[in-house]
Coordinates of C-alpha atoms in Angstrom, one line a residue:
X224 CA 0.0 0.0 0.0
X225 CA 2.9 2.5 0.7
X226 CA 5.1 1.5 -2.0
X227 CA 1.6 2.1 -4.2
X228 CA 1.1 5.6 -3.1
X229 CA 5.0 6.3 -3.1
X230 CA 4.4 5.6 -6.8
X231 CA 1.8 7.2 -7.4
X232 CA 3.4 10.5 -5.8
X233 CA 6.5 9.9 -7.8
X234 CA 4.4 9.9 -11.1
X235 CA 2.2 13.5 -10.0
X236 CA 5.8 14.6 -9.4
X237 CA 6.9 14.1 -12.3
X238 CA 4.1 15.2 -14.4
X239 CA 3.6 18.4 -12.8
X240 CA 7.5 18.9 -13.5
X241 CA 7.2 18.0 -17.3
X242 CA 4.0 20.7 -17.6
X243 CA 6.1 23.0 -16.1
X244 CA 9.0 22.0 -18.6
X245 CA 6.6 22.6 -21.6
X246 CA 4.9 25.6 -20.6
X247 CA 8.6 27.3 -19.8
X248 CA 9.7 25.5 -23.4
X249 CA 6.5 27.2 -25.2
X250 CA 7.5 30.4 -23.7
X251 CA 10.8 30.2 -25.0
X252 CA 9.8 29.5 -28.6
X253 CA 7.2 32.5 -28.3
X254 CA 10.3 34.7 -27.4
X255 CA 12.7 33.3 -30.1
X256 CA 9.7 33.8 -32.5
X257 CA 9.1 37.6 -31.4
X258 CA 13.2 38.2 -31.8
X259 CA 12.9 36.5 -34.8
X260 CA 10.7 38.8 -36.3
X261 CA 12.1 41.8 -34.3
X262 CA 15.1 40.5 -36.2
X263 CA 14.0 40.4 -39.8
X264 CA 12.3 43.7 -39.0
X265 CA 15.2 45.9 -38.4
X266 CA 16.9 43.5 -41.1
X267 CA 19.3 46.2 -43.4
X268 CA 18.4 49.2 -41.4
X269 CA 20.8 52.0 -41.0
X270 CA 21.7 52.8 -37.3
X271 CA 20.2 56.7 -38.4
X272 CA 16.6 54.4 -39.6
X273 CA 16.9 52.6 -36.2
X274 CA 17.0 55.4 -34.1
X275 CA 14.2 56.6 -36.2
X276 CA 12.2 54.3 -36.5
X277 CA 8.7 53.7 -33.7
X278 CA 9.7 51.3 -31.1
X279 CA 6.4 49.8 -31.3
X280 CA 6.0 46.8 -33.5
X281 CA 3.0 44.2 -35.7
X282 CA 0.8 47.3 -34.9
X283 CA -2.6 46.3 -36.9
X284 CA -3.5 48.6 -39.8
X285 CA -6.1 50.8 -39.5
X286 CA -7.6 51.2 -43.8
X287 CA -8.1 54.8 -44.7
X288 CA -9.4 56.7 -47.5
X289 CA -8.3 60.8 -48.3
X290 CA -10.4 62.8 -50.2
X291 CA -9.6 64.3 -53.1
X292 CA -9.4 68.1 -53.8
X293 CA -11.0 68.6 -50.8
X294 CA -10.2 72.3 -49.7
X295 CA -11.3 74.7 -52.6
X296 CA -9.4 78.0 -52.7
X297 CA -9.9 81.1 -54.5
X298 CA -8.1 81.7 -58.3
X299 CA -4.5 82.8 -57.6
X300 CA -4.7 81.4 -54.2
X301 CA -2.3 79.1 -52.7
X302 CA -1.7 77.3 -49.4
X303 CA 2.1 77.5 -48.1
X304 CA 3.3 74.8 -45.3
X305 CA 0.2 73.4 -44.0
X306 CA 1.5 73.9 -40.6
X307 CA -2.2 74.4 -39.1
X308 CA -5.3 72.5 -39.2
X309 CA -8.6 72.5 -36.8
X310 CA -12.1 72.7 -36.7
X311 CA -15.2 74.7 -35.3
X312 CA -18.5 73.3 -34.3
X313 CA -20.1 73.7 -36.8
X314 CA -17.3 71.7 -39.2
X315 CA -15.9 74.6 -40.5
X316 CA -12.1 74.4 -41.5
X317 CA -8.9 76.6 -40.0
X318 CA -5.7 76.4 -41.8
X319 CA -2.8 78.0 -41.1
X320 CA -0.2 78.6 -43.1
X321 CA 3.1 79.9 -44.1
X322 CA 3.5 80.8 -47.1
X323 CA 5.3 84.3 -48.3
X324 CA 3.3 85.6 -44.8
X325 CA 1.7 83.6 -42.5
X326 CA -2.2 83.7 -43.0
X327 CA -5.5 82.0 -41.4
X328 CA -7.9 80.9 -43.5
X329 CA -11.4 79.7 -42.7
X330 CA -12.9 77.2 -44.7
X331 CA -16.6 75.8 -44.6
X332 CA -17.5 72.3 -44.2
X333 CA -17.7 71.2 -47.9
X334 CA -14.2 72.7 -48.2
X335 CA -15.0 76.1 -49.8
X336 CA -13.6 79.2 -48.8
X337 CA -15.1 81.2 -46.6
X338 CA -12.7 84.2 -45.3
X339 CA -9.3 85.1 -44.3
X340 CA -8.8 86.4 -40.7
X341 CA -6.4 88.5 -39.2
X342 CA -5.0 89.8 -42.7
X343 CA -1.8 91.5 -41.4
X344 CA -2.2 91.1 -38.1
X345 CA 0.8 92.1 -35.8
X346 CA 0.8 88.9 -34.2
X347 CA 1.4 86.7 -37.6
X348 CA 5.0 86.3 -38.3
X349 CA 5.7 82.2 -38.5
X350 CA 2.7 80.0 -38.3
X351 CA 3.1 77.0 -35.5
X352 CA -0.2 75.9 -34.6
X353 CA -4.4 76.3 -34.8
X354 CA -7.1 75.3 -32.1
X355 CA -10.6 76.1 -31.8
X356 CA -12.1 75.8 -27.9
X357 CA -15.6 74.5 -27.0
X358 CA -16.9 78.1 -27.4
X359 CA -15.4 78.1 -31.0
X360 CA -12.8 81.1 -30.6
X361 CA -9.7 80.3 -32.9
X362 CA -6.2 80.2 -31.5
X363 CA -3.0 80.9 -33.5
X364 CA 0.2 80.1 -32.0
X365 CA 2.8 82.1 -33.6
X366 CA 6.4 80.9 -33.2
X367 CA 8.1 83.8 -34.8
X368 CA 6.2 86.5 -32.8
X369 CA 6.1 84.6 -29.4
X370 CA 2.4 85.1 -29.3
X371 CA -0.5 83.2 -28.6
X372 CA -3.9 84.8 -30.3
X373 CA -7.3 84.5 -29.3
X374 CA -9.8 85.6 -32.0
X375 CA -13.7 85.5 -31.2
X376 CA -15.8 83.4 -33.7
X377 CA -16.4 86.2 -35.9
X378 CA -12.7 86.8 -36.7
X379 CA -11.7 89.5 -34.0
X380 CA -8.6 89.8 -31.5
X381 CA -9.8 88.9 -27.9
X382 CA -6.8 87.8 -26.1
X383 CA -3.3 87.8 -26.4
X384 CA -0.6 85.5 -24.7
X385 CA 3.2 86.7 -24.9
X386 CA 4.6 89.5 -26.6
X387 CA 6.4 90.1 -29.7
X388 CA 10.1 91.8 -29.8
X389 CA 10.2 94.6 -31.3
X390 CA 12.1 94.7 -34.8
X391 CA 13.1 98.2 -35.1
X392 CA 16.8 97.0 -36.1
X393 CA 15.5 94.1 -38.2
X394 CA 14.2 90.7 -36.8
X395 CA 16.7 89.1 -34.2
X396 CA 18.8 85.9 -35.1
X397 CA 18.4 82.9 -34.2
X398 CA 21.0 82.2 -30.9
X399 CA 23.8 80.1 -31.4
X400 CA 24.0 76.5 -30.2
X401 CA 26.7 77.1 -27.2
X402 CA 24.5 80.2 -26.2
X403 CA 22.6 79.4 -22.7
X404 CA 18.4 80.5 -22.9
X405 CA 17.6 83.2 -21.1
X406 CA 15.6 82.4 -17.9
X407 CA 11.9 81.8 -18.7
X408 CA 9.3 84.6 -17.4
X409 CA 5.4 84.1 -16.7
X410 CA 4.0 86.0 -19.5
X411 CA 6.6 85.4 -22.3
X412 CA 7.3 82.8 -24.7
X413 CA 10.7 81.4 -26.6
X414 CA 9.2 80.0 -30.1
X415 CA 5.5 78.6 -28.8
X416 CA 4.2 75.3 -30.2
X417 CA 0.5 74.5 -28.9
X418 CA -2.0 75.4 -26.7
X419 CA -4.8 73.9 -24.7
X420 CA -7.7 74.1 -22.6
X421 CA -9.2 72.1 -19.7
X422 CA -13.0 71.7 -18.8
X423 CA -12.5 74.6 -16.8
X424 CA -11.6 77.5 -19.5
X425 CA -7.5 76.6 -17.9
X426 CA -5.3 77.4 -20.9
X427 CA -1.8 75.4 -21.5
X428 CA 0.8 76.7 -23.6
X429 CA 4.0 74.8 -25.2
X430 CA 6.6 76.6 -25.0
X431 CA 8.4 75.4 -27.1
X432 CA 11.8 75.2 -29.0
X433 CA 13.6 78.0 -26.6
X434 CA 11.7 77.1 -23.1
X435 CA 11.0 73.2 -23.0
X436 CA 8.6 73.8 -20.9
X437 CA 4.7 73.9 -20.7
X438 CA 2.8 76.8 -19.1
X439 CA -0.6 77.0 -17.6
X440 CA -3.0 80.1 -17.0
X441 CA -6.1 80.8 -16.2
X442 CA -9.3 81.4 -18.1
X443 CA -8.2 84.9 -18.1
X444 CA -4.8 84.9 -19.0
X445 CA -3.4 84.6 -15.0
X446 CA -0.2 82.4 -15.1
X447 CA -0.7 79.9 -12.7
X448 CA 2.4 77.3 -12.9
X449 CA 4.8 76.0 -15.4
X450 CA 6.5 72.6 -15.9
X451 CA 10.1 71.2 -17.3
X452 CA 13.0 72.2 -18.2
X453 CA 15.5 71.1 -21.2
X454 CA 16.6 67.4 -20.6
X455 CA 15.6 64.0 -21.0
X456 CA 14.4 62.9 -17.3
X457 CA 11.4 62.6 -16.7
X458 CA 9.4 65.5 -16.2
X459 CA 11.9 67.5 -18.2
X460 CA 11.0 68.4 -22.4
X461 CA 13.5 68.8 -25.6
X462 CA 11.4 70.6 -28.0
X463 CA 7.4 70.0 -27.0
X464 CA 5.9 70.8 -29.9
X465 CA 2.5 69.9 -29.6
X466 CA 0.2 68.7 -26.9
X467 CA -3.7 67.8 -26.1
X468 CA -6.0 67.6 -23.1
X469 CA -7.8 65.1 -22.3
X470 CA -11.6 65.2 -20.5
X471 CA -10.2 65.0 -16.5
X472 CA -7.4 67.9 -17.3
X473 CA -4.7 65.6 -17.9
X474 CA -2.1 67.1 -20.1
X475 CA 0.1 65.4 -22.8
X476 CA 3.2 66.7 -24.5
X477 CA 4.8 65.9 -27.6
X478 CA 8.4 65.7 -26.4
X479 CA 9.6 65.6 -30.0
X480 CA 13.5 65.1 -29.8
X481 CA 13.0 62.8 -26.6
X482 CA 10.8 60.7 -29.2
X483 CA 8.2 60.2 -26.7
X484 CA 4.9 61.6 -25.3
X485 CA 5.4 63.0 -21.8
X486 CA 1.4 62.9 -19.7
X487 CA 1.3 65.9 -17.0
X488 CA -1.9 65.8 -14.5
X489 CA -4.0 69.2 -14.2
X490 CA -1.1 71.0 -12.0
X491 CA 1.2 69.9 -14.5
X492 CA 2.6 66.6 -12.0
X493 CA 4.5 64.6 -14.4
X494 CA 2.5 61.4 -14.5
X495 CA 4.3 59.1 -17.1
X496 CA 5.8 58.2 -20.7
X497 CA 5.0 57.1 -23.9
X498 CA 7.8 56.2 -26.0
X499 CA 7.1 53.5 -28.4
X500 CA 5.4 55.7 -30.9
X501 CA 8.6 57.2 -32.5
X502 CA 9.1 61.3 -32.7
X503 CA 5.4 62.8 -32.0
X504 CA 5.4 65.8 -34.2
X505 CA 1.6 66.2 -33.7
X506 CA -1.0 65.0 -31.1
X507 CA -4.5 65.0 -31.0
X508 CA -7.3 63.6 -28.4
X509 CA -10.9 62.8 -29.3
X510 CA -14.0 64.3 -27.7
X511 CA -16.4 61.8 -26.1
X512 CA -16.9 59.3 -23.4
X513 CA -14.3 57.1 -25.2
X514 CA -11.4 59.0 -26.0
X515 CA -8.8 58.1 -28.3
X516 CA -5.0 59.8 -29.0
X517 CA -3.7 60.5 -32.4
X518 CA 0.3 60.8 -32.2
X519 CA 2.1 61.2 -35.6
X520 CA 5.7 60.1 -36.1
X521 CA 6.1 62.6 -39.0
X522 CA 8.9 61.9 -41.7
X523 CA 11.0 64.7 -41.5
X524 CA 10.3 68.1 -43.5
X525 CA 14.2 68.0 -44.7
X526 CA 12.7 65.2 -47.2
X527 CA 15.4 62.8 -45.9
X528 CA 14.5 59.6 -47.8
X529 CA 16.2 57.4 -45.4
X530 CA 14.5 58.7 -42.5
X531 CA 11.3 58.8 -44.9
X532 CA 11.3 55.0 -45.4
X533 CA 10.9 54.4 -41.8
X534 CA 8.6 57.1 -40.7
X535 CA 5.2 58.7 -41.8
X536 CA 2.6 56.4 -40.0
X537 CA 0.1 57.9 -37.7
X538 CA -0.9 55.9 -34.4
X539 CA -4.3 55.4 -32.7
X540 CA -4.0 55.1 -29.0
X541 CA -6.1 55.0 -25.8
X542 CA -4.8 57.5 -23.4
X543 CA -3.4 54.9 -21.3
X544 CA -0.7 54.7 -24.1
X545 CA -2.0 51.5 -25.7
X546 CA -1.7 51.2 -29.2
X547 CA -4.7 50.7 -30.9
X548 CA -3.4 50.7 -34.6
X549 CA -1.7 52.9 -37.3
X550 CA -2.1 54.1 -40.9
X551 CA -0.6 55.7 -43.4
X552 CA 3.0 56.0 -44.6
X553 CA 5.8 59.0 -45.6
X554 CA 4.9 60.0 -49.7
X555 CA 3.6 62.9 -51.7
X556 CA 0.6 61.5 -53.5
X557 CA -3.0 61.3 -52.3
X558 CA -3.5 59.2 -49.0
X559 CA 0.7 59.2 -48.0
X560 CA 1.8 62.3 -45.8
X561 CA 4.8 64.7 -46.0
X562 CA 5.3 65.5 -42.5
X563 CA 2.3 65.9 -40.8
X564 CA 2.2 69.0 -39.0
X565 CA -1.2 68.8 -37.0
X566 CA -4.1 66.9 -36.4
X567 CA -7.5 67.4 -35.6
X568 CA -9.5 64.6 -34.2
X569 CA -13.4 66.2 -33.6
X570 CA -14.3 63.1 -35.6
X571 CA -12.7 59.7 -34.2
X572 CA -12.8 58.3 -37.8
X573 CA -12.7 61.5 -39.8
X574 CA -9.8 63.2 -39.1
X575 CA -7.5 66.8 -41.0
X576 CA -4.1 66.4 -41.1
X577 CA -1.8 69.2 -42.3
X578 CA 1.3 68.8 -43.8
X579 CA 4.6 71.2 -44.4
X580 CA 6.2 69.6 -47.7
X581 CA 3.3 69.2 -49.8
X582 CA 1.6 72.2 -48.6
X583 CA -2.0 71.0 -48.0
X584 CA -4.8 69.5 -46.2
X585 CA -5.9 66.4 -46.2
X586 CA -9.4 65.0 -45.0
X587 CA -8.8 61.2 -44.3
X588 CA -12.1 58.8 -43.4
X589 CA -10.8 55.8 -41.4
X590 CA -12.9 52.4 -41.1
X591 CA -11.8 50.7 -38.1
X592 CA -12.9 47.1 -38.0
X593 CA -13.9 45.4 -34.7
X594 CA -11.7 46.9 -31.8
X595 CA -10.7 50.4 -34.1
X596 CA -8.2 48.1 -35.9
X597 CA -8.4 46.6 -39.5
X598 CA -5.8 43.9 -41.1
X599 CA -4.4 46.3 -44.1
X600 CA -4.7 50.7 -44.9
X601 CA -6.8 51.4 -47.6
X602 CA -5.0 54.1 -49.1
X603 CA -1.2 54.8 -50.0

């Protein structure tokens, strides 16, 4: 009888040891398999493509169409850089651009031309970046004048953020390289990416290639606090160049030479990281009880072809960073981008991009299958 359960325990023993055995062997062959096809991946790849290329790998493809033709301006008008896109309530289109000035242009929601605002305005010098709030005022961010604008929705000036240098001995050049920034103040900006709002009216600012920093005020224009420095801990920003808000007030930065997306909470407490999405260039969040974020890993506007050929795509996220899918690819014709510039998400699956090297606008419709992800993109 003892030797029979002896036996018997020997035997469970050894099972349970051989299940263990295979499990740990499956594993294994799982992780060969994934480094296998990290491998054959990254396969011929300059060590420039590698560092350029998105960390994040078999991200489904989301199919896509782009519209053709879709903005419709005036004889003997042209867009420049599409360095701007966003859009109103009522679907109406903002663009702006730099072209031999900067300029704003409204559009309506067929694409025709509706007006220009802010013809000559003081504040326009070198397009960045357009928003429209919930109450549908416009907001240029203007890098060269180190202003941020605040027009009404009938085209006038209702608030200003920063302040522009005076140029009564010509505009100033650009520091060098060895030169340290000047301290940053409350109410002024070095070269201005973005801005934001919370539910609140709260306004963010990035601030931007001379700052590394982003800046929060009040519904009024009150600075209230500020956050980062140049660096690459966490918490700190090398070139933020565009950010988003998200329904609870969080804040998210593009941290564009740190190749990552940096989250901030309401105060601007660093919260966490991002990085498997390459160089964000632009970011977008939906509105809605689900909401997505839209990070493009732009090719860059130098038209680099070897950087090109491993950058371009656009990534769908939930704001917990995971990736939900991607689309699109670096290119000139209809449905590839040139450097995507900005994004603007009103629509989950209708979304504007605007892009510097082919100087345009395109409207893309994406059909997600399932989960918000299909097997292939519909347009290159």
């Amino acid at each position: 009888m003892i030797e029979s359960l002896s036996a018997d325990c020997v035997n469970e023993v050894l099972m349970k040891r051989l299940l263990q055995f295979c499990f740990a062997a499956v594993v294994l062959l799982f992780a060969l398999a994934n480094f296998a096809r990290a491998q054959t991946q990254t396969a011929g790849l300059t060590s420039a493509q590698m560092n350029a290329k998105a960390k994040a790998q078999n991200v489904p493809e989301i199919p896509f169409d782009s519209a053709p033709n879709f903005l419709k301006l005036p004889p003997n008008l042209y867009l420049g850089e599409g360095i701007g896109v966003a859009s109103n309530s009522k679907g109406h289109v903002f663009v702006y651009t730099r072209s031999q000035q900067t300029r704003l242009f409204e559009f309506d929601q067929k694409g025709n031309f509706v007006r220009e605002i802010g013809d000559g305005l003081y504040g326009f010098l070198f397009a960045h970046a357009v928003r429209v709030d919930p109450q549908d005022n416009i907001w240029a961010v203007d890098e060269g004048t180190n202003m941020v604008i605040k027009f009404s929705p009938e085209g006038r000036v209702a608030m200003l953020l920063g302040r522009r240098q005076e140029a009564a001995e010509g505009l100033l050049a650009t520091p060098a390289q060895n030169v340290p920034v000047p301290p940053a103040q409350p109410y002024l900006f070095n070269r201005p990416t973005d801005v934001g709002w919370d539910a609140a009216g709260n306004i963010f600012v990035t601030d931007g290639y001379g700052n590394s920093r982003v800046v929060k005020y009040d519904k009024n224009g009150r600075f209230i606090t500020s956050a980062g420095t140049k660096g690459s801990a966490s918490g700190q920003l090398n070139l933020p160049h565009s950010m988003a808000t998200d329904a609870k007030g969080n804040v998210y930065v593009a941290d564009r030479t740190n190749r990552r997306i940096q989250v901030f909470d309401n105060d601007l407490t660093f919260k966490a990281i991002y990085d498997q999405v390459g160089a964000p260039w632009a970011l977008c969040i939906t509105p809605g009880p689900h909401q997505y974020l839209y990070s493009s890993n732009s090719n860059p506007d130098n038209n680099n072809a070897e950087i090109a050929a491993v950058t371009g795509e656009i990534y769908k996220m939930e704001l917990d960073g995971t990736i939900v899918g991607k689309f699109g690819n670096a290119g000139k014709q209809l449905g590839a981008f040139s450097t995507v510039h900005e994004i603007d998400c009103r629509n989950e699956n209708e979304l504007l991009v605007s892009e510097i090297t082919s100087w345009r606008v395109q409207k893309l419709s994406l059909h997600p299958a399932g989960n918000g992800a299909g097997k292939s993109a519909g347009a290159r």
